[in-house]
């Protein structure tokens, strides 16, 4: 299940036959677990299974992301080393707007009045320079209690090298304030760099009650329906975790839903033989962009959500506010804007008839004939065309003095430029050319705009996976349990350094195996993947380099350094083999593979639905375009544009100059016709 801002998507795998099925229902923002159960019950009714037949529940959720974006968070406190109470506000001195005369506002989730220092000091290699002062700890806890905070983050300077002081404070907090949730930096982000580590720990602390409350509610609702299947939640790295682990480290859920789509895109690209793909997920509220290069998705160890730094492994993606529910409006100067405001699930686009008053991208697609008001969502959801037209006229066309069709086309032109711009940034910052990539489009709203975005970027191939509307749920279905571990140890990779690296790896292996064993996963179902954050000595940033194993000798250590030089040249167009390479952090992904969860490719059912035609506004005028049902297209079929391909939960637009081929897997591949 993938709960989005507008719809809740479900992908079902029948383990006996290998068939997969999709189902979609409206999200219930006031209680997302209600929409989730609605989806499960609806799928059970439609596809003929009992709730007791379910063996696994895999869940991607935006509960943590939405809480941060809306700042719907509890009051929190921070205990840190005396003198470092302002780390959150000082942050990094990087400026995104270098010509701005006034400082950029920094998002700080814990105000100064709830940040408290304790007397202690641990050195950079874990040595105790100043013992923990018990009186200052008691005073800080008194102040936490007096502040009314319901959660407390503990992030001491160099606490990751020696957590003894953090553990002592945590234990005393739990003794004195048992109702206050506590999060410690050595447990959440045991890595170098105090600002990112402190920010991550604060985010985690503030999300603990939010996620625990949701998970408890969800588990109760599932149990009340008679469901006994184990529940797993998807993390930002694309791996799954148990509800217990999610409640302890909720910061790892911040990119939960979108990561499933990237995981699925990687698998489909590999199956179809595409090494370089840009995966784009366009739903009701957002547009997520991820780059798959040489067959692999990019994973980063640091990012931010709404200006808040976090240092946890996550799928590398860029998100902008642009989706089917994005609202078209005019700013104070009369300039046309599309998004980031969204109509969401409530009230939704005007054409949904649920109280929306401002025109959205979905309304515009309906007005221009790209959507059918009768067959939308498989004919289960009739759309209000007259209402959409009235809203567009009132809010956009009449104020601008434009005809309705021209105003609607202008909205889509602005949208396409915005979507293409997000992809350009994702590629250009890596020194990559869009023309070397195929575009893979998924999400409920993506199929209507993908080819136009590809044309804007000079791309010649667009991939539409089978069931694109629930594609992120499809990726979630294939997730494995993943625990990410890290240990910072600044170490020059000179001859003889392998022993220290092996000792550090052995420590991570022991911890990873213990975590998987606690999940009931052992033996052949487990895999331990090492990676290292490396840099040239003196650099302020690192590159993540995968390791097959900890180096056994100096020759393998040198091979690791050589891989870093190659990666550095690939990323930054230069390297310096004469410079010493330095290890900063060693990482381990402890992976527990869930039996039977890999979805097989099922044969595509073929219906006998005959083509029909619909008037569609394209390239400045109305034309009669053929409309085909995807399940009527057998493998090997070719459809020339202009054409519309309809599915139960989404619609694809193929303009003139493009043709669409149906692969054996049921995926659709659109290519631009090359002119002599």
XYZ file of C-alpha atoms in Angstrom:
676
model
C 0.000 0.000 0.000
C 1.188 3.530 -0.840
C -0.786 6.339 0.779
C -0.445 9.536 -1.218
C -1.902 12.982 -0.785
C -4.899 12.254 -3.029
C -5.177 8.488 -3.519
C -4.274 5.343 -1.620
C -2.736 2.793 -3.999
C -2.661 -0.954 -3.512
C -0.752 -3.600 -5.424
C -1.640 -7.231 -4.783
C 0.589 -10.240 -5.503
C -0.975 -13.678 -5.749
C 1.971 -15.807 -4.648
C 0.458 -18.987 -6.086
C 0.005 -17.711 -9.643
C 2.470 -14.822 -9.754
C -0.275 -12.474 -10.960
C -0.399 -8.884 -9.737
C -3.489 -6.691 -9.452
C -3.972 -2.989 -8.785
C -6.559 -1.142 -6.757
C -7.019 2.523 -5.922
C -9.229 4.483 -3.548
C -9.386 7.982 -2.115
C -7.013 8.889 0.702
C -8.651 9.801 4.013
C -6.408 12.614 5.338
C -8.024 12.766 8.785
C -7.180 9.101 9.374
C -5.025 7.531 6.622
C -5.456 4.056 8.110
C -9.168 4.219 7.229
C -8.367 4.712 3.526
C -5.831 1.915 3.743
C -8.423 -0.529 5.066
C -10.923 0.705 2.471
C -8.381 -0.235 -0.203
C -7.760 -3.687 1.270
C -11.469 -4.451 1.621
C -12.183 -3.133 -1.884
C -9.407 -5.251 -3.381
C -10.606 -8.330 -1.495
C -14.091 -7.849 -2.899
C -12.926 -7.179 -6.445
C -10.305 -9.921 -6.731
C -11.994 -12.559 -4.588
C -9.794 -13.254 -1.579
C -10.379 -13.235 2.176
C -8.483 -10.948 4.530
C -7.211 -14.064 6.289
C -5.462 -15.059 3.029
C -3.028 -12.132 3.288
C 0.501 -13.205 4.276
C 2.333 -9.854 4.188
C 1.351 -6.202 4.407
C 3.908 -3.721 3.011
C 3.134 -0.065 3.648
C 4.611 3.161 2.310
C 3.413 6.202 4.208
C 3.698 9.982 4.071
C 2.693 10.389 7.724
C 6.182 11.547 8.764
C 6.664 13.802 5.729
C 3.294 15.486 6.148
C 3.916 16.084 9.856
C 7.169 17.897 9.036
C 5.773 19.874 6.099
C 2.762 21.065 8.090
C 4.807 21.427 11.302
C 2.185 19.324 13.048
C 4.764 18.243 15.618
C 4.878 18.102 19.422
C 6.884 20.514 21.558
C 10.417 19.197 21.871
C 13.531 19.908 23.898
C 17.235 19.407 23.186
C 19.971 18.491 25.640
C 23.481 19.054 24.313
C 26.986 19.907 25.431
C 27.131 23.259 27.215
C 28.148 25.940 24.739
C 26.650 24.136 21.753
C 22.987 24.976 22.321
C 22.849 27.079 19.139
C 24.181 24.523 16.655
C 20.722 24.203 15.074
C 20.542 27.933 14.344
C 24.169 28.348 13.274
C 23.940 25.401 10.872
C 26.153 25.547 7.797
C 27.225 28.801 6.210
C 26.173 27.748 2.724
C 23.904 30.298 0.994
C 21.474 29.172 -1.676
C 20.724 32.777 -2.682
C 24.152 34.392 -2.765
C 22.957 37.902 -3.712
C 20.258 38.129 -1.066
C 20.820 41.167 1.171
C 19.221 39.657 4.265
C 20.035 36.255 5.771
C 17.847 33.395 4.706
C 15.401 32.249 7.362
C 16.511 28.976 8.924
C 13.966 26.385 9.981
C 14.549 25.561 13.660
C 12.176 23.061 15.256
C 13.351 23.530 18.851
C 13.364 27.171 20.055
C 16.229 28.545 22.147
C 14.179 28.450 25.346
C 13.969 24.627 25.108
C 17.641 23.947 24.313
C 19.671 23.062 27.404
C 23.393 22.463 27.922
C 25.088 20.000 30.261
C 28.683 20.092 31.450
C 30.665 17.339 29.680
C 33.125 16.933 26.843
C 34.157 13.927 24.781
C 37.099 14.188 22.397
C 37.146 13.287 18.694
C 38.338 9.707 19.285
C 36.072 9.045 22.281
C 38.321 10.175 25.108
C 36.531 11.825 28.059
C 37.950 15.331 28.382
C 35.368 16.583 30.899
C 33.345 14.075 32.947
C 29.568 14.329 32.836
C 28.412 16.642 35.622
C 25.459 15.026 37.406
C 24.127 18.300 38.797
C 23.953 19.878 35.340
C 22.082 16.818 34.086
C 19.501 17.109 36.866
C 19.146 20.826 36.165
C 18.622 20.194 32.435
C 15.970 17.573 33.156
C 14.221 20.004 35.544
C 14.133 22.549 32.740
C 12.842 19.985 30.237
C 9.993 19.178 32.629
C 9.219 22.858 33.238
C 9.197 23.596 29.493
C 6.278 21.247 28.886
C 8.147 19.355 26.146
C 6.777 15.899 25.385
C 9.909 14.706 23.547
C 13.625 15.290 24.113
C 16.600 14.883 21.798
C 20.027 14.170 23.275
C 22.921 15.122 20.974
C 26.276 15.698 22.637
C 29.426 16.885 20.922
C 31.293 13.791 19.673
C 28.627 11.587 21.236
C 28.969 9.210 18.296
C 32.548 8.286 19.256
C 31.692 7.466 22.882
C 27.988 7.319 23.760
C 28.446 6.804 27.517
C 27.330 10.336 28.427
C 24.318 10.229 26.090
C 23.284 6.868 27.547
C 23.541 8.219 31.101
C 21.364 11.234 30.240
C 18.857 9.046 28.369
C 18.511 6.636 31.294
C 18.068 9.464 33.798
C 15.470 11.152 31.565
C 13.475 7.944 31.353
C 13.631 7.504 35.128
C 12.450 11.000 35.924
C 10.214 11.734 32.931
C 8.848 8.365 31.753
C 6.205 10.017 29.544
C 8.805 11.987 27.538
C 10.042 10.218 24.386
C 13.843 10.331 24.119
C 16.041 10.141 21.020
C 19.855 9.957 21.194
C 22.220 10.883 18.381
C 24.421 7.794 18.792
C 21.366 5.631 18.047
C 19.865 7.689 15.205
C 22.883 9.054 13.337
C 26.221 7.929 14.838
C 28.279 10.013 12.428
C 30.584 12.989 12.261
C 29.256 16.575 11.799
C 27.372 17.878 14.794
C 24.858 20.072 12.931
C 23.477 17.328 10.682
C 23.591 14.797 13.512
C 21.757 17.132 15.897
C 19.166 18.083 13.273
C 18.509 14.409 12.478
C 18.158 13.538 16.163
C 15.717 16.400 16.753
C 13.636 15.387 13.744
C 13.567 11.814 14.990
C 12.498 12.828 18.493
C 9.675 15.029 17.217
C 8.373 12.283 14.927
C 8.349 9.511 17.550
C 4.884 10.301 18.976
C 3.483 11.051 15.503
C 4.576 7.752 13.973
C 3.910 5.643 17.067
C 0.389 7.031 17.321
C -0.268 6.261 13.646
C 1.277 2.790 13.788
C -0.655 1.902 16.967
C -3.890 3.088 15.352
C -3.130 1.157 12.176
C -2.300 -2.059 14.030
C -5.524 -1.811 16.048
C -7.572 -1.207 12.911
C -5.916 -4.139 11.136
C -6.506 -6.406 14.126
C -10.147 -5.326 14.370
C -10.616 -6.478 10.762
C -9.271 -9.912 11.602
C -5.944 -9.395 9.837
C -3.025 -11.229 11.443
C -0.445 -10.768 8.672
C 2.847 -9.097 9.658
C 3.108 -5.408 8.773
C 6.238 -3.786 7.361
C 6.769 -0.085 6.686
C 8.984 1.194 3.882
C 11.922 3.463 4.671
C 13.585 6.244 2.700
C 16.260 3.803 1.495
C 13.647 1.605 -0.203
C 13.944 -1.146 2.413
C 11.248 -2.256 4.825
C 11.226 -2.180 8.604
C 9.013 -3.447 11.391
C 6.529 -1.181 13.213
C 8.698 -1.464 16.324
C 11.810 -0.243 14.531
C 9.824 2.482 12.744
C 8.618 3.798 16.092
C 12.200 4.060 17.323
C 13.661 5.647 14.173
C 10.758 7.399 12.391
C 13.111 9.863 10.668
C 13.945 6.996 8.298
C 10.365 7.089 6.952
C 10.520 10.627 5.553
C 10.757 9.437 1.921
C 8.823 6.235 2.481
C 6.336 6.215 -0.408
C 8.437 7.655 -3.266
C 11.317 5.248 -2.613
C 9.091 2.333 -3.648
C 8.616 3.810 -7.110
C 12.364 4.165 -7.606
C 12.902 0.554 -6.545
C 10.295 -0.604 -9.069
C 11.725 1.627 -11.807
C 15.154 0.098 -11.319
C 13.708 -3.403 -11.737
C 11.642 -2.588 -14.845
C 14.552 -0.733 -16.478
C 16.780 -3.756 -15.927
C 14.165 -6.135 -17.323
C 13.631 -4.024 -20.452
C 17.351 -3.504 -21.004
C 17.601 0.236 -20.281
C 20.725 1.190 -18.308
C 20.015 4.926 -18.020
C 16.539 5.996 -16.955
C 14.980 9.020 -15.273
C 12.071 7.815 -13.159
C 9.324 10.377 -12.538
C 6.367 9.853 -10.226
C 3.510 12.323 -10.739
C 0.631 11.873 -8.350
C -1.953 14.268 -7.040
C 0.345 16.648 -5.172
C 3.988 16.111 -6.098
C 6.444 15.229 -8.859
C 9.372 13.044 -7.777
C 12.471 12.682 -9.955
C 15.096 9.944 -9.535
C 18.057 9.091 -11.761
C 18.970 5.465 -12.513
C 22.403 5.325 -14.093
C 24.208 2.201 -15.284
C 21.311 0.131 -13.953
C 21.417 1.357 -10.356
C 19.533 3.968 -8.375
C 21.540 6.547 -6.479
C 21.550 6.403 -2.676
C 22.723 9.380 -0.657
C 23.442 9.646 3.030
C 22.390 13.240 3.560
C 19.482 15.385 2.437
C 16.812 17.694 3.713
C 13.063 17.912 4.011
C 11.637 21.423 3.824
C 14.997 22.970 4.737
C 15.651 20.608 7.654
C 18.922 18.687 7.368
C 18.900 14.949 7.968
C 21.710 12.427 7.721
C 20.267 8.989 7.000
C 20.574 6.797 3.890
C 17.869 7.579 1.341
C 17.077 7.129 -2.323
C 18.332 10.234 -4.123
C 15.381 12.118 -5.582
C 14.139 15.640 -6.191
C 10.549 16.570 -5.343
C 8.551 19.577 -6.491
C 4.948 20.569 -5.869
C 3.355 19.592 -9.187
C 0.650 16.970 -9.642
C -2.839 16.373 -10.899
C -4.252 18.335 -7.995
C -1.901 21.315 -8.419
C -3.871 24.559 -8.505
C -3.547 27.040 -11.371
C -3.658 30.639 -10.163
C -2.524 34.174 -10.924
C -0.045 35.947 -8.677
C -0.224 39.621 -7.728
C 1.377 40.635 -11.022
C -1.059 38.547 -13.087
C 1.520 35.872 -13.881
C 0.202 32.339 -14.311
C 1.339 29.856 -11.641
C 0.820 26.086 -11.433
C 1.365 24.649 -7.943
C 2.848 24.120 -5.474
C -0.554 24.555 -3.812
C -2.656 21.446 -4.262
C -6.329 20.638 -3.868
C -5.266 17.301 -2.378
C -7.878 14.681 -1.551
C -10.150 17.192 0.190
C -11.692 19.003 -1.559
C -9.784 17.768 -4.614
C -10.087 19.150 -8.173
C -13.258 21.013 -9.056
C -14.359 18.201 -11.378
C -14.459 15.776 -8.438
C -17.540 17.602 -7.176
C -16.330 17.658 -3.578
C -16.259 21.376 -2.997
C -13.143 22.441 -4.931
C -13.364 25.946 -6.390
C -9.944 26.558 -8.011
C -8.951 24.936 -11.319
C -6.316 22.210 -11.152
C -4.230 20.289 -13.672
C -6.827 17.496 -13.635
C -9.592 19.986 -14.428
C -7.585 21.327 -17.365
C -6.919 17.830 -18.741
C -10.657 17.152 -18.573
C -11.511 20.426 -20.345
C -9.034 19.654 -23.148
C -10.479 16.184 -23.715
C -7.479 14.291 -22.373
C -9.651 12.727 -19.670
C -13.031 11.140 -20.192
C -15.666 12.319 -17.681
C -17.455 8.961 -17.932
C -14.627 6.363 -17.870
C -12.440 8.048 -15.216
C -11.183 5.518 -12.616
C -12.697 2.696 -14.592
C -16.099 4.363 -14.772
C -16.530 4.422 -10.986
C -16.032 8.173 -10.585
C -17.969 10.595 -12.804
C -16.315 13.974 -13.417
C -18.026 17.377 -13.521
C -16.928 18.921 -16.831
C -19.188 21.987 -16.552
C -17.863 22.773 -13.072
C -14.259 22.553 -14.272
C -14.987 24.890 -17.193
C -16.685 27.453 -14.959
C -13.744 27.459 -12.506
C -11.185 27.888 -15.299
C -13.164 30.739 -16.854
C -13.621 32.535 -13.555
C -10.106 32.169 -12.155
C -7.843 32.215 -15.239
C -9.406 32.786 -18.664
C -11.533 35.862 -17.919
C -8.920 37.706 -15.766
C -6.337 37.183 -18.533
C -8.754 37.958 -21.365
C -8.110 34.586 -23.006
C -10.317 32.014 -24.643
C -10.876 28.953 -22.500
C -8.855 26.562 -24.672
C -5.899 28.922 -24.839
C -5.929 29.465 -21.080
C -6.050 25.717 -20.467
C -3.211 25.080 -22.933
C -1.159 27.795 -21.242
C -1.548 26.086 -17.880
C -0.221 22.830 -19.307
C 2.675 24.638 -21.012
C 3.705 26.131 -17.664
C 3.361 22.711 -16.032
C 5.482 20.924 -18.646
C 8.245 23.529 -18.324
C 8.189 23.084 -14.560
C 8.397 19.298 -14.783
C 11.189 19.413 -17.361
C 13.088 21.907 -15.195
C 13.118 19.494 -12.248
C 14.574 16.752 -14.460
C 17.200 19.101 -15.904
C 18.424 20.007 -12.422
C 18.641 16.351 -11.414
C 20.755 15.530 -14.477
C 22.801 18.691 -14.957
C 24.090 18.675 -11.379
C 25.662 15.298 -12.200
C 27.007 16.453 -15.552
C 24.548 14.228 -17.448
C 22.716 14.821 -20.737
C 18.942 14.119 -20.869
C 19.344 12.782 -24.414
C 21.297 9.823 -23.016
C 18.342 8.744 -20.874
C 14.880 7.253 -21.295
C 12.033 8.745 -19.286
C 10.038 6.291 -17.166
C 6.721 7.816 -16.156
C 4.452 6.523 -13.407
C 1.921 7.841 -10.953
C -1.732 8.558 -11.654
C -1.171 11.890 -13.430
C 2.150 11.272 -15.195
C 0.964 9.585 -18.381
C -0.820 12.679 -19.702
C 2.348 14.796 -19.698
C 5.322 12.430 -19.969
C 5.825 12.550 -23.736
C 5.551 16.358 -23.835
C 8.142 16.574 -21.040
C 10.426 14.205 -22.968
C 10.118 16.383 -26.079
C 11.037 19.430 -24.003
C 14.221 17.633 -22.905
C 15.200 16.124 -26.254
C 14.530 12.573 -25.065
C 13.401 10.020 -27.640
C 12.044 7.200 -25.425
C 9.334 7.132 -22.746
C 8.552 3.987 -20.749
C 5.125 3.489 -19.196
C 5.267 0.536 -16.813
C 2.333 -1.793 -16.502
C -0.069 -0.372 -13.895
C 1.797 2.968 -13.657
C -0.796 4.490 -11.347
C 0.104 2.071 -8.537
C 3.760 1.662 -9.500
C 5.182 2.853 -6.175
C 3.032 0.254 -4.427
C 4.442 -2.314 -6.870
C 7.964 -1.373 -5.791
C 6.997 -1.527 -2.126
C 5.716 -5.060 -2.732
C 9.271 -6.101 -3.645
C 11.023 -4.470 -0.683
C 13.292 -6.369 1.679
C 13.931 -5.576 5.339
C 16.912 -3.200 5.559
C 18.784 -1.899 8.596
C 21.327 0.872 7.911
C 24.295 1.086 10.266
C 27.226 3.498 10.269
C 30.442 4.084 12.201
C 32.592 7.176 11.773
C 36.341 6.626 11.967
C 38.570 9.131 10.205
C 41.359 6.954 8.826
C 43.977 7.491 6.113
C 43.907 4.535 3.729
C 47.644 3.934 3.757
C 49.339 0.514 3.687
C 48.487 -1.316 6.898
C 45.150 0.454 7.426
C 43.175 -2.636 6.401
C 43.270 -4.150 9.903
C 41.450 -1.190 11.438
C 38.929 -1.271 8.593
C 38.291 -4.991 9.135
C 37.761 -4.482 12.876
C 35.237 -1.738 12.188
C 33.445 -3.926 9.624
C 33.302 -6.847 12.083
C 31.618 -4.603 14.649
C 28.998 -3.536 12.103
C 28.461 -7.156 10.982
C 27.721 -8.257 14.552
C 25.212 -5.470 15.068
C 23.557 -6.023 11.686
C 23.165 -9.761 12.247
C 21.634 -9.110 15.683
C 19.078 -6.683 14.225
C 18.055 -9.140 11.507
C 17.818 -11.955 14.056
C 15.462 -9.774 16.123
C 13.274 -9.566 13.007
C 13.334 -13.349 12.694
C 15.609 -13.279 9.634
C 18.763 -15.406 9.639
C 20.985 -17.528 7.435
C 20.485 -17.600 3.683
C 17.784 -14.933 3.783
C 20.290 -12.309 4.910
C 22.866 -10.185 3.110
C 25.361 -7.680 4.534
C 26.468 -4.922 2.128
C 29.391 -2.655 3.018
C 30.087 0.851 1.713
C 32.501 3.591 2.696
C 32.362 7.384 2.742
C 35.725 8.374 1.238
C 37.366 11.698 0.418
C 40.695 13.222 -0.424
C 42.473 14.400 2.695
C 41.288 17.935 3.438
C 38.027 17.740 1.486
C 34.813 18.821 3.226
C 32.597 16.194 1.542
C 32.700 12.470 0.802
C 31.662 10.039 -1.911
C 29.936 6.750 -1.145
C 31.924 3.795 -2.509
C 30.508 0.218 -2.316
C 32.795 -2.514 -0.908
C 32.538 -6.182 -1.776
C 34.247 -6.906 1.566
C 36.645 -5.291 4.024
C 40.144 -5.258 2.424
C 42.248 -8.270 3.405
C 45.569 -6.835 2.275
C 47.214 -3.683 0.931
C 46.456 -4.682 -2.671
C 42.710 -4.728 -1.960
C 43.057 -1.461 -0.043
C 44.685 0.111 -3.090
C 41.899 -1.254 -5.303
C 39.366 0.472 -3.043
C 41.226 3.772 -3.398
C 41.300 3.308 -7.173
C 37.521 2.883 -7.225
C 37.242 6.160 -5.338
C 39.490 7.942 -7.874
C 37.322 6.636 -10.730
C 34.097 7.695 -9.034
C 35.542 11.139 -8.253
C 36.486 11.621 -11.904
C 33.045 10.475 -13.043
C 31.290 12.879 -10.665
C 33.576 15.924 -10.820
C 35.607 15.412 -14.045
C 38.931 15.172 -12.232
C 40.830 12.995 -9.778
C 44.228 13.047 -8.062
C 45.712 9.558 -7.622
C 48.768 11.088 -5.929
C 46.618 12.339 -3.027
C 45.914 10.148 0.006
C 42.365 8.833 0.315
C 40.681 9.110 3.701
C 37.898 7.026 5.227
C 35.308 9.036 7.137
C 32.442 6.608 7.762
C 31.976 2.891 7.172
C 28.386 1.836 6.418
C 26.518 -1.442 6.441
C 23.131 -2.325 4.959
C 21.882 -5.420 6.761
C 19.306 -6.881 4.373
C 16.768 -9.555 5.221
C 15.067 -10.930 2.121
C 11.362 -11.651 2.508
C 10.425 -15.014 0.987
C 7.966 -15.010 -1.864
C 7.737 -11.253 -2.231
C 9.368 -10.916 -5.652
C 6.501 -10.277 -8.052
C 6.579 -12.402 -11.187
C 5.587 -10.972 -14.524
C 2.109 -12.261 -15.299
C 0.694 -12.556 -18.831
C -1.239 -9.508 -19.908
C -4.977 -10.213 -20.197
C -6.379 -9.116 -23.547
C -9.947 -7.810 -23.817
C -11.975 -7.411 -26.985
C -12.787 -3.716 -26.484
C -12.915 -1.959 -29.850
C -11.158 1.394 -30.425
C -13.295 4.507 -30.142
C -12.596 8.199 -30.762
C -12.649 11.350 -28.651
C -12.088 15.008 -29.434
C -8.804 16.153 -27.883
C -7.165 19.579 -27.945
C -3.559 19.209 -29.173
C -1.105 21.664 -30.733
C -3.572 24.545 -30.679
C -6.594 22.768 -32.157
C -9.151 20.030 -31.678
C -8.687 16.656 -33.362
C -10.466 13.317 -33.208
C -8.022 10.894 -31.571
C -8.413 7.119 -31.259
C -8.886 5.860 -27.693
C -7.600 2.371 -26.867
C -7.973 0.329 -23.685
C -4.593 -0.968 -22.570
C -5.941 -4.432 -21.793
C -7.036 -4.689 -25.416
C -3.442 -4.324 -26.618
C -1.630 -7.630 -27.032
C 2.142 -7.902 -26.750
C 3.785 -6.718 -29.947
C 1.011 -4.248 -30.791
C 2.050 -0.834 -32.133
C -0.073 2.293 -31.744
C 0.811 5.432 -33.698
C 0.096 8.864 -32.265
C -1.950 10.855 -31.816
C -3.710 8.372 -29.545
C -5.024 7.994 -26.023
C -4.467 4.826 -23.994
C -6.852 4.363 -21.081
C -6.411 2.156 -18.037
C -8.627 1.813 -14.993
C -6.623 4.323 -12.966
C -4.700 6.469 -15.412
C -4.621 7.780 -18.982
C -1.658 8.007 -21.372
C -1.340 10.592 -24.143
C 0.720 9.761 -27.240
C 1.059 12.856 -29.485
C 1.651 12.839 -33.214
C 5.216 11.938 -34.156
C 5.410 9.199 -31.510
C 4.565 5.496 -31.629
C 3.851 3.096 -28.776
C 4.914 -0.562 -28.605
C 3.574 -3.141 -26.126
C 6.372 -5.249 -24.593
C 5.937 -8.915 -23.674
C 5.841 -7.870 -20.005
C 2.878 -5.564 -20.587
C 5.000 -2.415 -20.219
C 4.571 0.238 -22.922
C 7.486 1.899 -24.728
C 6.890 5.119 -26.667
C 9.481 6.297 -29.180
C 9.765 9.467 -31.170
C 9.760 8.956 -34.900
C 13.108 9.937 -36.381
C 12.733 12.132 -39.429
C 15.216 12.063 -42.262
